[in-house]
Each structure stands twice: as structure tokens, then as C-alpha cells.
Amino acid sequence: MNQLNKDHAMIVRTQQPLNMGTPLHLLAAQRLTPTPLFFVRNHAPIPIIDPNTYRLTVDGLVDTALSLSLNDLRTRFESHRRVEATLQCAGNRRTELIARAPIPDELPWDTDAIGTATWEGVRLRDVLEAAGIKDSAGHIAFVGLDQVVKQDKAFGFGGSIPLDKALSDEVLLVHTMNGEPLPMEHGYPLRVLVPGYIGARSVKWLSRITIQAEPSDNYYQAHAYKLFPPSVDERSVDWSGGVMLDHLNVNAVIFTPMHDETLRAGKTRISGYALTGHGRQLTQVCVSADGGARWHTITLEPRPAQEVWSWLFWETDLDLPTGSHEIVAYAVDSAGDQQPSEVDAIWNFKGYMNNVWHRVPVQCT
Ligand SMILES: Nc1nc2c(c(=O)[nH]1)N[C@H]1C(S)=C(S)[C@@H](COP(=O)(O)O)O[C@H]1N2
Ligand SMILES: [Mo]
């Protein structure tokens, strides 16, 4: 019972709570990540939820508080809105930040805390509108049924998103992932999906939605998942400061060649993924085979509106002579945002949002 259907190739970061990532070559194999290969990020044990007694509470700055069963969600709302979206943990690519300076007490994610799936469910907006949103509303807060224990207190993982994002078409209460019922490790029976935001806002095992004036005071909104400048560390930090993380930033990672791969000199396929936030288009991926001295630009065509929430795969062929090379890639989005070249500018003591140029050393013989 309660068997997890996860691929044996998954990189287990911690067993309890369960945290596992996807080897990069398996992410590269297909644009939609199969569920057995989809990364798992948990802060507490997976709760086992009885779908028959499950209720979703909607309260706060509402005209009428709601208590919805799974059947209510299926029958009272349009329940098969479908979005294809990449979910990325804010800690993805943390190992490259750790290489510059240690980041204790955080998971050493490589490029494995990311995946793309199709998600189906009810639009969050429809549920909020059924409750009636009062004028003073500013943020929508979520709490899960898992129980995190911190400083002798137990509480559900939570977070919030601004009202305008919550009302947008792409934000769903998800019951179906890749065409199958949401697996328990991904939030069964219901999770939030906030495309274009850090993974932490896509709260799993959703118990309660509260409409409120201010952001959530949950630990994972008010304390963790905040961005501080490179000069701040765990001794000097003032937790009331920092920026609450929301939109994903522009990012690109090289799939092939692989780190430290030995290749035959000559025409070589360079491939990878790129993504960005805000529902923007990606316009370019720039690739270098000599550490950034000369660049090859891949121009990307605009994608249909329903595809902008997911990564895209890019590829090009470059001629590599014999010797050691550093392959480098970065992406540019439609707002002109591009990735920083050096980690110093973006290093932060919690290790979030790393989008430095991706560098892959290779040897050609
Ligand atoms: N209830 C709950 N929701 C949660 C979490 C959690 O620990 N508890 N982890 C969050 C984080 S940090 C991420 S990155 C995503 C990961 O989703 P996944 O495990 O389905 O890949 O879930 C988010 N939702
Ligand atoms: Mo995360």
C-alpha cells in the first residue's frame, strides 16, 4: 500500500521527508516529464488523505465561506481546465552556489528540481468567485494538510500569491497530473498550481484557501523562500526584510554534452532547456563553445499563449576542435531579461533562484 511509483534512477536527496530529483539526461529525454521521473520536494511527511471526508475550506475576505468536497469541485465548477507548465523549485541549481560558498541546512539540488507536466483541475478564480471576493482582498493564502514541525510547533506548509495572479486563467486547483489522478507525493487529492511562480507557491494537499489583505504569515512565505543580497548571511539576516519570491527568472541549462564528457572533435550537438516567468516569451538562447569568447545565437519563435508556462528545448550544432572546452549557455526573454554571467552577483545564503550562465566543461579528442 501507498507505494510510490517513482523511477529507480531518481536522485534521493532525503528519505524523510521525501525529496528526490531527476537526473538531467532523463529530463532531456522528453519535453513532458513522466510522473515517475517528476521531482518531489517535501518539507514534512506525506499526509494520507481520505477522499471521502476531504473538504477544501475557502474563507477570509469572502461573502460566503465555502467547504467543498471533491464532488463539489467536480460538479459545481468547470473541472477540466488544462495547463502545461514547468514546476521549478527555487533551490534548483543550488550546487553551483554552494561551490562558491557553503549553504548549510538546504538541499544540494543540482539541476534536478524541475519538471514539466500537464495539470488539470478547476480554475482558482472560479472557486474564489463562488465565495465572493471582498474589495479589501489583496492576497490568496494556501495551507496544506502536511504537518511541518518547527520550534515545537506543528503547522501545514503554506504560502500566498497576489490576487491578480490568483485571478489569472492559468492558476488551477489540480486533481490530475499527466492525465492520471494526482499521486499522493504530488499533493493528492488536490494541489495548487501557480505556473510561472517558484514551486513553493504550488501548495500540495490543499486544505484551506484564505482571501486576505496581506501575504501569508506562514513560515514558508514570511521567513523561508525570501531573497537576500549576497552580503547577508544567517548571522546578519533580518528576517523581516528580504523579498518574498514569486515569479521565476529566465534560465537555461545544457543537456548535451554532459559535464566532463569526452567527445570526438567535430560537429557536436549542443542542446538544453530554457524557461522564464511572467508568461513571457523566450527570444534567444546564446551558446558558446569557448567559455564565452564567441557566441552563437539561437533565435526562438514566439510560442502559442498556452505554451509559455513551460520550458522549451533548444539545440544547435557547433564545431569543436580537439582540446578542452567550456560550453556556456544563457537565455534571453521578451522583456530583455538575461542571465548573469557570474554567481557573485546573485549568490544568496539560502541558495535560491540561481540562473547564472550554465557552464559545461568537455574534452574533445
Ligand atoms: N503542502 C506542501 N506543499 C508543497 C510543498 C510542501 O512541502 N508541502 N513543497 C513545495 C515546494 S518547495 C515545491 S518546489 C513544490 C514541489 O512539488 P512536487 O513535489 O510536486 O514536485 O511543492 C510545493 N508545495
Ligand atoms: Mo521548492
PDB file of N, CA and C and ligand atoms in Angstrom, residues 39 41 43 88-92 109 113 157 198-201 225 352, ligand 2:
ATOM      1  N   PHE A  39      10.300  15.357 -10.102  1.00  0.00           N
ATOM      2  CA  PHE A  39      10.946  15.603  -8.806  1.00  0.00           C
ATOM      3  C   PHE A  39       9.907  15.765  -7.694  1.00  0.00           C
ATOM      4  N   ARG A  41       9.457  17.509  -3.803  1.00  0.00           N
ATOM      5  CA  ARG A  41      10.018  18.406  -2.781  1.00  0.00           C
ATOM      6  C   ARG A  41       9.032  18.492  -1.627  1.00  0.00           C
ATOM      7  N   HIS A  43       8.498  19.138   2.715  1.00  0.00           N
ATOM      8  CA  HIS A  43       9.044  19.680   3.958  1.00  0.00           C
ATOM      9  C   HIS A  43       8.585  18.891   5.177  1.00  0.00           C
ATOM     10  N   GLN A  88       9.337  24.449 -10.968  1.00  0.00           N
ATOM     11  CA  GLN A  88      10.753  24.507 -10.607  1.00  0.00           C
ATOM     12  C   GLN A  88      10.884  24.973  -9.168  1.00  0.00           C
ATOM     13  N   CYS A  89      11.640  24.229  -8.390  1.00  0.00           N
ATOM     14  CA  CYS A  89      11.925  24.643  -7.020  1.00  0.00           C
ATOM     15  C   CYS A  89      12.860  25.841  -7.042  1.00  0.00           C
ATOM     16  N   ALA A  90      12.645  26.777  -6.126  1.00  0.00           N
ATOM     17  CA  ALA A  90      13.528  27.955  -6.022  1.00  0.00           C
ATOM     18  C   ALA A  90      14.971  27.541  -5.742  1.00  0.00           C
ATOM     19  N   GLY A  91      15.164  26.319  -5.230  1.00  0.00           N
ATOM     20  CA  GLY A  91      16.505  25.840  -4.905  1.00  0.00           C
ATOM     21  C   GLY A  91      17.179  25.088  -6.039  1.00  0.00           C
ATOM     22  N   ASN A  92      16.526  24.995  -7.199  1.00  0.00           N
ATOM     23  CA  ASN A  92      17.156  24.313  -8.332  1.00  0.00           C
ATOM     24  C   ASN A  92      18.495  24.993  -8.662  1.00  0.00           C
ATOM     25  N   TRP A 109      20.421  20.697  -4.321  1.00  0.00           N
ATOM     26  CA  TRP A 109      19.871  20.387  -5.639  1.00  0.00           C
ATOM     27  C   TRP A 109      20.874  20.761  -6.719  1.00  0.00           C
ATOM     28  N   ALA A 113      15.715  19.706  -9.672  1.00  0.00           N
ATOM     29  CA  ALA A 113      14.461  20.085  -9.013  1.00  0.00           C
ATOM     30  C   ALA A 113      13.557  20.856  -9.972  1.00  0.00           C
ATOM     31  N   PHE A 157       2.336  23.334   5.676  1.00  0.00           N
ATOM     32  CA  PHE A 157       3.104  24.146   4.727  1.00  0.00           C
ATOM     33  C   PHE A 157       2.142  25.120   4.045  1.00  0.00           C
ATOM     34  N   ILE A 198       7.708  30.292  -8.359  1.00  0.00           N
ATOM     35  CA  ILE A 198       8.512  29.242  -7.720  1.00  0.00           C
ATOM     36  C   ILE A 198       7.586  28.113  -7.251  1.00  0.00           C
ATOM     37  N   GLY A 199       8.142  26.896  -7.253  1.00  0.00           N
ATOM     38  CA  GLY A 199       7.355  25.715  -6.885  1.00  0.00           C
ATOM     39  C   GLY A 199       6.675  25.811  -5.537  1.00  0.00           C
ATOM     40  N   ALA A 200       7.293  26.521  -4.599  1.00  0.00           N
ATOM     41  CA  ALA A 200       6.768  26.578  -3.231  1.00  0.00           C
ATOM     42  C   ALA A 200       5.350  27.144  -3.152  1.00  0.00           C
ATOM     43  N   ARG A 201       4.959  27.951  -4.130  1.00  0.00           N
ATOM     44  CA  ARG A 201       3.599  28.516  -4.065  1.00  0.00           C
ATOM     45  C   ARG A 201       2.534  27.540  -4.538  1.00  0.00           C
ATOM     46  N   TYR A 225      12.048  31.049   1.658  1.00  0.00           N
ATOM     47  CA  TYR A 225      11.714  31.475   0.286  1.00  0.00           C
ATOM     48  C   TYR A 225      11.695  32.994   0.129  1.00  0.00           C
ATOM     49  N   TYR A 352      18.757  30.465  -3.379  1.00  0.00           N
ATOM     50  CA  TYR A 352      17.573  30.465  -4.246  1.00  0.00           C
ATOM     51  C   TYR A 352      17.860  31.100  -5.609  1.00  0.00           C
TER      52      TYR A 352
HETATM   53 MO    MO B   2      10.725  24.401  -3.655  1.00  0.00          MO
END
